[in-house]
XYZ file of C-alpha atoms in Angstrom:
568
model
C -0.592 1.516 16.860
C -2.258 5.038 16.987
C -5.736 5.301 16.000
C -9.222 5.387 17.063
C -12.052 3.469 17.235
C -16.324 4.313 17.545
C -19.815 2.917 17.580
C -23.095 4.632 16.921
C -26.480 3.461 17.073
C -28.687 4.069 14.011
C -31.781 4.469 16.208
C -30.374 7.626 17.823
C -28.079 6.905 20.681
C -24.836 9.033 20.683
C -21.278 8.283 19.510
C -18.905 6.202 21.455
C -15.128 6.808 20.331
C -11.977 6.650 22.114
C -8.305 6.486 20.895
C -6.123 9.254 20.082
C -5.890 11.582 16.706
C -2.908 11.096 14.205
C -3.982 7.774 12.266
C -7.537 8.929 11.801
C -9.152 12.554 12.842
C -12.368 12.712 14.775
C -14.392 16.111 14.851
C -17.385 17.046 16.875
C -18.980 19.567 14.460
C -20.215 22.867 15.931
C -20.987 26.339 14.792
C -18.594 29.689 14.870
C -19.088 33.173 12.687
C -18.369 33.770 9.476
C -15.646 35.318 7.775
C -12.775 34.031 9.510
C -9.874 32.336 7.383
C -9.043 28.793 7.738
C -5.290 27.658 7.869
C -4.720 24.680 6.768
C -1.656 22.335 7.788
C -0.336 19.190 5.699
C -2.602 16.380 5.963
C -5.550 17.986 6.307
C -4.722 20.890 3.367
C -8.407 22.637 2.120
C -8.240 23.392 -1.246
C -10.704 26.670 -0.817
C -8.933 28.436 2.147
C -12.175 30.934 3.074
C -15.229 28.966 4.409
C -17.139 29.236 7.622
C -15.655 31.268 10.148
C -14.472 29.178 13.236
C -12.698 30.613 16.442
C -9.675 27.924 15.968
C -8.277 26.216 19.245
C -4.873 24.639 17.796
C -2.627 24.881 14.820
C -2.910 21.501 14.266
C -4.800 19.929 10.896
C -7.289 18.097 12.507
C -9.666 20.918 13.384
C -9.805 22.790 9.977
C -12.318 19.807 9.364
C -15.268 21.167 11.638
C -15.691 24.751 9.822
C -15.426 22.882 6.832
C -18.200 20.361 7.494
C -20.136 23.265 8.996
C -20.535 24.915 5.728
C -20.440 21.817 3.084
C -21.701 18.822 4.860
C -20.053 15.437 3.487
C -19.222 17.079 0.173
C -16.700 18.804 2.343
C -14.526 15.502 2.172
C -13.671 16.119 -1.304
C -11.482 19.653 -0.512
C -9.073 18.157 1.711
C -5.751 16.636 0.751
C -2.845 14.728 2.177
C -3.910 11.106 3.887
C -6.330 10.598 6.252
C -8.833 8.332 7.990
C -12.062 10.337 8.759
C -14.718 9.969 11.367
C -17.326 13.444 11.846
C -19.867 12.938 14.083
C -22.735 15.733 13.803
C -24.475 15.692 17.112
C -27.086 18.200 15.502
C -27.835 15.800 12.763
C -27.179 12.634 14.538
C -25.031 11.824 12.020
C -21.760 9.573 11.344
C -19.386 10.982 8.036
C -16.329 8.026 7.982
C -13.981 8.970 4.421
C -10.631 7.661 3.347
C -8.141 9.554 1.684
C -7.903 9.091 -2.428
C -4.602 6.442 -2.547
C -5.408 4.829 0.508
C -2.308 5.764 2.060
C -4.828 4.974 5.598
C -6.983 2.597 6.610
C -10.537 2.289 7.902
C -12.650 -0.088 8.678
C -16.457 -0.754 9.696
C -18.691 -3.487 11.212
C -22.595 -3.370 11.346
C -24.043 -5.026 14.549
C -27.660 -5.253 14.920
C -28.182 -1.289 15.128
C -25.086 -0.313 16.051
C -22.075 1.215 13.016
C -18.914 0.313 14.472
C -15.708 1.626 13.003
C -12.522 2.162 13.299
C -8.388 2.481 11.636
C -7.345 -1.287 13.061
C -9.444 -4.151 12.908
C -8.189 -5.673 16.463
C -10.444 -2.440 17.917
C -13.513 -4.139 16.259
C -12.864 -7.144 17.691
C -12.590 -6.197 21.198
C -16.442 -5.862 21.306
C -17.735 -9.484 22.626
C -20.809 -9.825 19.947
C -18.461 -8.826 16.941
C -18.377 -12.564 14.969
C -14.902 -13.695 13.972
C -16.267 -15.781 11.156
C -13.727 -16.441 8.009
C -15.214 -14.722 4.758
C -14.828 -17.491 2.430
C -15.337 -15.167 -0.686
C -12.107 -12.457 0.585
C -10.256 -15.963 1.765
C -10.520 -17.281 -2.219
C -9.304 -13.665 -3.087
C -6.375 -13.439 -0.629
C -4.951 -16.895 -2.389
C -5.183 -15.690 -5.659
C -3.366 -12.426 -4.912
C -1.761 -12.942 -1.637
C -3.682 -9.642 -0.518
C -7.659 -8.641 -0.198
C -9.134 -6.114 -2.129
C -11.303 -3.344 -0.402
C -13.982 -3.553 0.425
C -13.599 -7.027 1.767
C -11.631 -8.612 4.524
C -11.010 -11.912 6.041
C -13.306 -11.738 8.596
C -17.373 -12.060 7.481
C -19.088 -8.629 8.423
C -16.077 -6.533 8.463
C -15.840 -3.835 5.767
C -12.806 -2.256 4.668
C -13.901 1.481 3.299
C -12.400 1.757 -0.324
C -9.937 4.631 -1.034
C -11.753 7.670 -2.220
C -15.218 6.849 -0.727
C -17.196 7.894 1.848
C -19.880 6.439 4.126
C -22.613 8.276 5.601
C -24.613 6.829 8.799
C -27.543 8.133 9.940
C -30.989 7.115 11.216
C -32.380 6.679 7.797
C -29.445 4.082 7.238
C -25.957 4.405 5.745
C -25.085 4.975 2.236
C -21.446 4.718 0.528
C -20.285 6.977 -2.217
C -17.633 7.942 -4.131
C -15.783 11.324 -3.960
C -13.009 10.848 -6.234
C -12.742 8.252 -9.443
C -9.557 6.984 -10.405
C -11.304 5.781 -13.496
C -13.036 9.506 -13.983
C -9.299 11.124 -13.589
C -7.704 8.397 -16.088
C -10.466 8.892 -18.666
C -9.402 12.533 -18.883
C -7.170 14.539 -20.907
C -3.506 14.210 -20.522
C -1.486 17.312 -18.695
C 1.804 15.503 -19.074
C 3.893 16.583 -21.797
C 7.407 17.223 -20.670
C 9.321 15.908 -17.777
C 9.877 19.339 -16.492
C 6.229 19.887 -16.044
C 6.463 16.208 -13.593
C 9.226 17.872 -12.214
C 7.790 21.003 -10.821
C 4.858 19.110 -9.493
C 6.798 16.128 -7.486
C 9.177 19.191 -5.686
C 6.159 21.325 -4.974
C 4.419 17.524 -3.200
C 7.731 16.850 -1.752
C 7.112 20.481 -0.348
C 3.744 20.369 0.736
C 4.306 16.827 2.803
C 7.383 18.511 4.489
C 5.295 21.324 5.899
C 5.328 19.630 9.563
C 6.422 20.611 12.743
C 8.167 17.471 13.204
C 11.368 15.899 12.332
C 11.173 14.727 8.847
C 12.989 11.655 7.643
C 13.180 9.420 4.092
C 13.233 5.519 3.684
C 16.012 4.553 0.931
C 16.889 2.089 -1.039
C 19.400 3.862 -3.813
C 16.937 2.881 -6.515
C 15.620 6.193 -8.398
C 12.073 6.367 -6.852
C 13.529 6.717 -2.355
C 16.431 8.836 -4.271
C 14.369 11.717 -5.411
C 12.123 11.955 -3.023
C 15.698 12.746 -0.744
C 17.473 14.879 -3.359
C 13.770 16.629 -3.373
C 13.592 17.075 0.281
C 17.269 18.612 0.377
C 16.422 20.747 -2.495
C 13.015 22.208 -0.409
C 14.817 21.880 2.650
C 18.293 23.752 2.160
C 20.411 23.955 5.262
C 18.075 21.563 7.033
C 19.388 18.284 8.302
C 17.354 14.922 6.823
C 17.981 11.627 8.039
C 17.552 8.606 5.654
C 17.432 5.031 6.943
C 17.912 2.294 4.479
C 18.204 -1.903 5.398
C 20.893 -4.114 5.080
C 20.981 -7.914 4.631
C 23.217 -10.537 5.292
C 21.842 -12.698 3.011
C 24.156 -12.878 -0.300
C 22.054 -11.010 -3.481
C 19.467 -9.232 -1.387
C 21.596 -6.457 0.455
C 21.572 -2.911 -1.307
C 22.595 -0.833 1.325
C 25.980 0.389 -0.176
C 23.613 2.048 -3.246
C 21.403 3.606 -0.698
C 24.574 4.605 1.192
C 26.487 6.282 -2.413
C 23.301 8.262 -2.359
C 23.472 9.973 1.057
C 26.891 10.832 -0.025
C 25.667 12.704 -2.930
C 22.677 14.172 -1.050
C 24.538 14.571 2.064
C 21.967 13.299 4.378
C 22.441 11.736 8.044
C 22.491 8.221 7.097
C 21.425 5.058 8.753
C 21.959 2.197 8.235
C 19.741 -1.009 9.554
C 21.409 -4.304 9.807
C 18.225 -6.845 8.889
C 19.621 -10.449 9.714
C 18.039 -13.490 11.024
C 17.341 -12.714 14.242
C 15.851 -9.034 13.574
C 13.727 -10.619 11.141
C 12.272 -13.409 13.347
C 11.544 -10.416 16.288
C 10.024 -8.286 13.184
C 7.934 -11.331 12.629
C 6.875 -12.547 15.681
C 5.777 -8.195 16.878
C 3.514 -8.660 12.934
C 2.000 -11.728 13.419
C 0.584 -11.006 17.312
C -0.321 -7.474 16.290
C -1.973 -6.987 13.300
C -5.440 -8.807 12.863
C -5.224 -9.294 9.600
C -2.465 -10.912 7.423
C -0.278 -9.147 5.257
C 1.083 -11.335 2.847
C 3.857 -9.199 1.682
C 7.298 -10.581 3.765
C 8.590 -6.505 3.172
C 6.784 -5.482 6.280
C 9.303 -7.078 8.366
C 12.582 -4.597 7.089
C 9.722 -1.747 7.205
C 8.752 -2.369 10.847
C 12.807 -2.518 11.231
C 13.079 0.674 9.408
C 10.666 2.476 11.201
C 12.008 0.719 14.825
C 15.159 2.477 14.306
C 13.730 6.212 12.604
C 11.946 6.579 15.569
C 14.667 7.399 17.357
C 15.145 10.545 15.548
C 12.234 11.535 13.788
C 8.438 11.461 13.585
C 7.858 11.053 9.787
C 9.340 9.646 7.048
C 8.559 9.747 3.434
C 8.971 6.803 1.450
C 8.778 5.619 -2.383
C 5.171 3.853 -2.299
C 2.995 4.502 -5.185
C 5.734 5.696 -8.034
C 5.952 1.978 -10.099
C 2.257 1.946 -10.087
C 1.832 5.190 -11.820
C 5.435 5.242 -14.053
C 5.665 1.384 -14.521
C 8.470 0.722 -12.610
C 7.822 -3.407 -12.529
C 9.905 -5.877 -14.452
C 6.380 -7.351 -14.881
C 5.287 -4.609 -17.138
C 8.426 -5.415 -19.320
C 7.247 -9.185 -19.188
C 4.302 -8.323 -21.050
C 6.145 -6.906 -23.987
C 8.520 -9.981 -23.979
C 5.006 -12.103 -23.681
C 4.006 -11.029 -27.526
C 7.606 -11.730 -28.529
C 7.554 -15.171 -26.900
C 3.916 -15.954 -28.485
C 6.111 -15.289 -31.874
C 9.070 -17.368 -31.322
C 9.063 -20.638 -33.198
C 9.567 -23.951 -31.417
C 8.451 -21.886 -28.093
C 7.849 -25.065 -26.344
C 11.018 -26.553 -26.537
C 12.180 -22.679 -24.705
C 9.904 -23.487 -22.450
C 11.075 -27.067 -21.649
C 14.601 -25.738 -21.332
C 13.914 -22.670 -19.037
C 11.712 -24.969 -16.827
C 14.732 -27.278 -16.585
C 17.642 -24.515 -15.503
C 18.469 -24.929 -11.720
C 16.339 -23.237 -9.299
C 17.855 -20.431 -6.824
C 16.896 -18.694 -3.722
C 18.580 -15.614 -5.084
C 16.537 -11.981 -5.124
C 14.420 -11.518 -8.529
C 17.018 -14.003 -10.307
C 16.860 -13.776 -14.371
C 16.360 -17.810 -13.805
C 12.967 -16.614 -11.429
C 12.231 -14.057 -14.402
C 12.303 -16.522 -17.252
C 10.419 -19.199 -15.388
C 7.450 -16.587 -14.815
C 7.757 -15.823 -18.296
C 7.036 -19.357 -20.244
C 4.453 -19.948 -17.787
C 2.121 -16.927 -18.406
C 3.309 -15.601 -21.351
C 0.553 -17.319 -23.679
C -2.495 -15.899 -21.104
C -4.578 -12.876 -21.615
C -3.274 -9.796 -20.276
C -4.773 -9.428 -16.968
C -4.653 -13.326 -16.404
C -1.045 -12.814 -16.878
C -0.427 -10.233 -14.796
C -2.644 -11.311 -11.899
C -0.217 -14.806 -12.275
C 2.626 -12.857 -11.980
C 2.175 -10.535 -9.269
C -0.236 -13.104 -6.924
C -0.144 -16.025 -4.833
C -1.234 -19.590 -5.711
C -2.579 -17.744 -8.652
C -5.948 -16.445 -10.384
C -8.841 -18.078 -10.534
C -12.211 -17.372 -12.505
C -13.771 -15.465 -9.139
C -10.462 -13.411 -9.394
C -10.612 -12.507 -12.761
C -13.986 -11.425 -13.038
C -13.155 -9.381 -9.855
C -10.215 -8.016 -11.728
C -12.280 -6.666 -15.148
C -14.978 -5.970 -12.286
C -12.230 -3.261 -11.142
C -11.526 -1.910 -14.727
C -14.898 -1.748 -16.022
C -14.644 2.039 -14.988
C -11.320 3.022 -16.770
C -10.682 3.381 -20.400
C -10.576 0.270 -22.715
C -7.056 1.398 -23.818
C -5.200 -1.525 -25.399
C -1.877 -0.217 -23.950
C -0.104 -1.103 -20.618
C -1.973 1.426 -18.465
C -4.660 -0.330 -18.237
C -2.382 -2.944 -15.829
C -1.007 0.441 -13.878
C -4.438 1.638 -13.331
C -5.038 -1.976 -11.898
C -2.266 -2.351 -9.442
C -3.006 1.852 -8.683
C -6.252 0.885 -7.230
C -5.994 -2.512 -5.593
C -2.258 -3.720 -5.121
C -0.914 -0.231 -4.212
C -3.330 0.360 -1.308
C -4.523 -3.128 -0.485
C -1.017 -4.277 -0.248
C 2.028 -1.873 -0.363
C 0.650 0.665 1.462
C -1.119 -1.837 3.825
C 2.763 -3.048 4.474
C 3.825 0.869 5.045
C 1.107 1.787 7.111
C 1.279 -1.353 9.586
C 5.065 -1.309 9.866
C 5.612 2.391 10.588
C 2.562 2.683 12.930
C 3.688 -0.187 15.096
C 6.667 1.413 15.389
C 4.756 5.211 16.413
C 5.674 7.158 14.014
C 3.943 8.158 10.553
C 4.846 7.809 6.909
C 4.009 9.766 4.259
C 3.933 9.124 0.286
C 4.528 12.474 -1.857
C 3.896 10.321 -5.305
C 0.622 9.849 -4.238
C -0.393 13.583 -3.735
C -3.795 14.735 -4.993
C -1.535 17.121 -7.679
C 0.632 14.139 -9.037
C -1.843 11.568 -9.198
C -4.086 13.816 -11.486
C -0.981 14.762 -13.974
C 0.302 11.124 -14.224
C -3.081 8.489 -14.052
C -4.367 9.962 -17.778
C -0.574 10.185 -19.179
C -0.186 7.679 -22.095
C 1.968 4.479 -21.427
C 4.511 5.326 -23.938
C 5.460 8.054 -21.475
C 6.105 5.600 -18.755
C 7.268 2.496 -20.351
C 9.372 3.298 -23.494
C 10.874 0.347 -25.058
C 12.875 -1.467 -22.525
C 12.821 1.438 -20.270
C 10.466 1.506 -17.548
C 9.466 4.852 -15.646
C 10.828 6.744 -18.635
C 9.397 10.063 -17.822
C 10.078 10.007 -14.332
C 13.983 9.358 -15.116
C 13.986 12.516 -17.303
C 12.418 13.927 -14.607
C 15.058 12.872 -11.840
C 18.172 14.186 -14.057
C 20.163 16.750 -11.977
C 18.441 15.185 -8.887
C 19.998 12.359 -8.429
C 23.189 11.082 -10.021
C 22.930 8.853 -13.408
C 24.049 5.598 -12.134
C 20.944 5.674 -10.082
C 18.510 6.269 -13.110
C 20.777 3.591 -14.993
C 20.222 0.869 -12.275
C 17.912 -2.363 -12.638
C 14.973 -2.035 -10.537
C 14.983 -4.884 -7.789
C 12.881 -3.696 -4.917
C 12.977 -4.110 -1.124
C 13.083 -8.116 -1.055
C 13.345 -10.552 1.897
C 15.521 -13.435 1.605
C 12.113 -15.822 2.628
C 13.382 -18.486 0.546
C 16.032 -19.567 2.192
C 14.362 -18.689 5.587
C 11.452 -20.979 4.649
C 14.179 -24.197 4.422
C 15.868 -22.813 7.509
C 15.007 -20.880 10.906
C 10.820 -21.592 9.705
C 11.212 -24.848 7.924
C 9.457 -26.474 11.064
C 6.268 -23.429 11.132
C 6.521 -23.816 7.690
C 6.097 -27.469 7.860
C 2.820 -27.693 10.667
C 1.129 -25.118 9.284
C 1.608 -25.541 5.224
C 1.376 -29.273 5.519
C -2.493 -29.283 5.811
C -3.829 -25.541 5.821
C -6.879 -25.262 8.387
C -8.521 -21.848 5.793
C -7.215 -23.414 2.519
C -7.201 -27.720 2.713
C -7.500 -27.964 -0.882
C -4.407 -25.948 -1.492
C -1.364 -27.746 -3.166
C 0.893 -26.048 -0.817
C 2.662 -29.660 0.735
C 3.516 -30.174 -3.183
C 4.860 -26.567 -3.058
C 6.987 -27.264 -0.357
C 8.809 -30.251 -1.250
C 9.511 -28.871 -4.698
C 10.815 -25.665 -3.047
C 12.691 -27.966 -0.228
C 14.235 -30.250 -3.392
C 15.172 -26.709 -5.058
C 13.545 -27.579 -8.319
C 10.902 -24.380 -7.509
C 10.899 -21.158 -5.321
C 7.463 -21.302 -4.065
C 8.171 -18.766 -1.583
C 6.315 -15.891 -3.395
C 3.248 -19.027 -3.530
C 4.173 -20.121 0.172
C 4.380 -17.099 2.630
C 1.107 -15.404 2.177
C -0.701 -18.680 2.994
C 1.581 -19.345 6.117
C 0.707 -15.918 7.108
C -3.366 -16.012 6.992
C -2.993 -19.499 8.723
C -0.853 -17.826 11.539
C -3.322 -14.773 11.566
C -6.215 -17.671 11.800
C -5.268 -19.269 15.108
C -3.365 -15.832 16.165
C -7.370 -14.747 16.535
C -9.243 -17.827 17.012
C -11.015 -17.188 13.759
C -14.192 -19.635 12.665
C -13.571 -21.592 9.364
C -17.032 -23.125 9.615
């Protein structure tokens, strides 16, 4: 992985950082004359273009940050767009400026150590320093059952900070200080911009645009649902003449492979196509390069055909864009449907005989089966909203630390009865503290760098305030964005059920990892009260798929011994 790691005292000794720039940017500020013009490049964009003069070395985003700094201090974070992970060390000041982009497309993370502010974009570079404890954090373990992810700022290990998306932190001698630079909650609170489709339009070809200004081969991750689609029809529109590659996976597995869609699509589009064949054994070498690399578990079994993906795009290109962020902000989840079929099922008479007879119908191993669907349904359809959603889309499941953590998170946004209120949820915590966790890791193992045009600054201000009925209408989920995609793409795309990039884990879990499964889920070292031996003889008997409840623990108990981590 690319990236770089630092340390600075908060008594006054200097800055020690090593790695190299791409994942995050470090600047040594310094002074130049005024009057020159900055130029900007795409992940580093500066939203006023005229600041401090500054004699410029390189073309290259990176060191448009120093004249920036120069003439706005920390408040300079706030005019630059695109993703990034930030470290400015002011030598003058003798002091450390660390800021994450406003999605959390990239990562960063901190330790304090007696005097010393550690930080840096992987955790495994924090660890490498001998006093750095690898103690569990009992609190972000409880959290990472519930949802099968952990919500910034924690992690899993005690004394490691993950910086939130849209926050800064500020070291200096005085001490350090966090703020933040850009509100979710503050943009969602404010008046809605979005009236007609063509207005989305405009502003999703103008980010598909500004995230193909590069000097580097440009590809796009597929899937032939609508959301990988139009980002490629949007990239040949910007890009006429030019030749884009798109990669999408195919499995073996009966149900889960979607790679003829993905491939109809290129046709249309006329893209260079690849194709990604994700069986068994790709899958276990996918797994085993996760679980030794990444010190920290991802609980989401997509990273595997991601790291795949990305294994195979680097052959060709540098950058890929990819889908990430467009269900959060449109409601593209079945589970957002689920809610509306929750109030109907509250009004159905003799609901618990339905419920008796949908627990009863033969379990399957299949990919987002109606049977999986209906089964979800009876058993949180009589919960409170974010209860129910949080039992849907997590682990083993909420409990009260996790809900109070939950309303914790949407204390901030408006107290709007509708389903945003559930968008603006998964916008600020599953979206970066999961899917883009999964994006992030998988490409960057593999070198190269994705990219995420739904979440650019532009978008996410014209879509967060939007009312719900724009996004879910009736049955119809992403309504806007649909209208928005016609002439794109073709209609059978817009038309299709959403399914998403799913790994057949199910039937992996009773198969090639029934034995890891079985030493490690039997008695979990980080979670012994867990029911997970019940959950894996009902999902061995086939009366349950507990694989959604299953895999993220077997992954935090791998990541546990993987780095020797302290339970006590």
């Amino acid at each position: 992985m690319c990236g770089i790691f630092g340390a600075v005292s908060l008594t006054g000794r200097p800055l020690r950082h090593s790695g190299c720039l791409g994942a995050m940017a470090a600047a040594l500020a310094h002074r130049g004359p005024d009057g020159e013009q900055i130029v900007g490049h795409e992940r580093a964009r500066i939203g006023a273009r005229r600041l401090a003069g500054y004699p410029f070395r390189s073309t290259g985003d990176i060191e448009t940050i120093v004249p920036l700094y120069e003439r706005l201090g920390p408040d300079g974070v706030g005019r630059l767009e695109g993703m990034f992970g930030l470290a400015v060390w002011d030598d003058q000041r003798r002091r450390l400026v660390l800021a994450r982009d406003r999605a959390g497309e990239k990562p960063l993370f901190w330790s304090q150590v007696g005097d010393e502010l550690r930080f840096a974009s992987e955790i495994q570079a924090l660890l490498v320093f001998p006093d750095q404890p690898r103690r569990l954090d009992a609190p972000a373990a409880e959290l990472y059952a519930a949802l099968g992810y952990v919500p910034a700022p924690h992690t899993m290990f005690a004394g490691i900070a993950k910086l939130e998306p849209g926050h800064m932190l500020v070291a200096q001698q005085g001490g350090v200080t966090e703020r933040c630079y850009w509100d979710a909650a503050a943009v969602a609170a404010g008046p809605s911009r979005l009236a007609a489709a063509a207005t989305l339009r405009a502003a999703l070809l103008q980010a598909v645009e500004r995230e193909l200004m590069s000097d580097v081969p440009v590809g796009v991750f597929t899937s032939g649902g609508l959301d990988s689609s139009l980002l490629a029809a949007a990239a040949a529109r910007v890009m006429p003449g030019e030749q884009i590659h798109t990669y999408s996976v195919r499995f073996v597995e009966p149900g889960y492979d979607e790679s003829p869609y993905a491939e109809a699509v290129t046709h249309h589009i006329r893209t260079q196509h690849h194709v990604v064949t994700a069986d068994e054994p790709a899958l276990e070498r996918a797994f085993t390069t996760i679980t030794r690399a990444l010190a920290e578990p991802v609980g989401d079994p997509a990273i595997l055909p991601t790291y795949l993906l990305a294994e195979a795009a680097r052959a060709d290109v540098k950058v890929v864009l990819s889908g990430e962020g467009a269900d959060e902000l449109f409601g593209g989840y079945p589970t957002y449907l689920g809610h509306k079929a929750a109030a109907l099922f509250r009004r159905t008479p003799g609901r618990g005989v339905l419920r008796w007879l949908v627990n009863r119908l033969p379990s399957s191993t299949g990919k987002v089966t109606t049977e999986f669907l209906l089964k979800q349904l009876v058993a949180a359809a009589e919960l409170p909203p974010v209860e129910r959603h949080l039992t849907w889309f997590g682990a083993l499941g909420p409990d009260p630390r996790t809900l109070a953590w939950a309303n914790g998170v949407l204390d901030g946004f408006p107290a709007d009865r509708s389903l945003n209120r559930l968008l603006w949820l998964d916008f600020v915590s599953y979206l970066p503290d999961n899917l883009l966790v999964k994006v992030d890791r998988g490409t960057m193992l593999a070198s190269i760098e994705a990219r995420a045009p739904y979440l650019d600054r532009a978008v996410l201000e014209l879509v967060l305030p939007a009312p719900a009925e724009l996004k879910v209408r009736g049955l119809t989920t992403k309504a806007i964005l649909k209208e928005a995609a016609r002439g794109l793409v073709p209609d059978d795309v817009i038309r299709r059920r959403k399914r998403g990039l799913s790994v057949p884990v199910a039937r992996w879990l009773n198969g090639g990892l029934a034995a890891l499964a079985d030493r490690y889920l039997a008695a979990p070292r980080l979670y012994p009260d867990a029911p997970t031996a019940r959950l894996v003889a009902e999902h061995r008997a086939g009366t349950r798929n507990n694989a959604r409840k299953l895999w993220p623990i077997l992954m935090a108990e791998l990541w546990a011994e993987r780095w020797n981590v302290e339970t006590g």
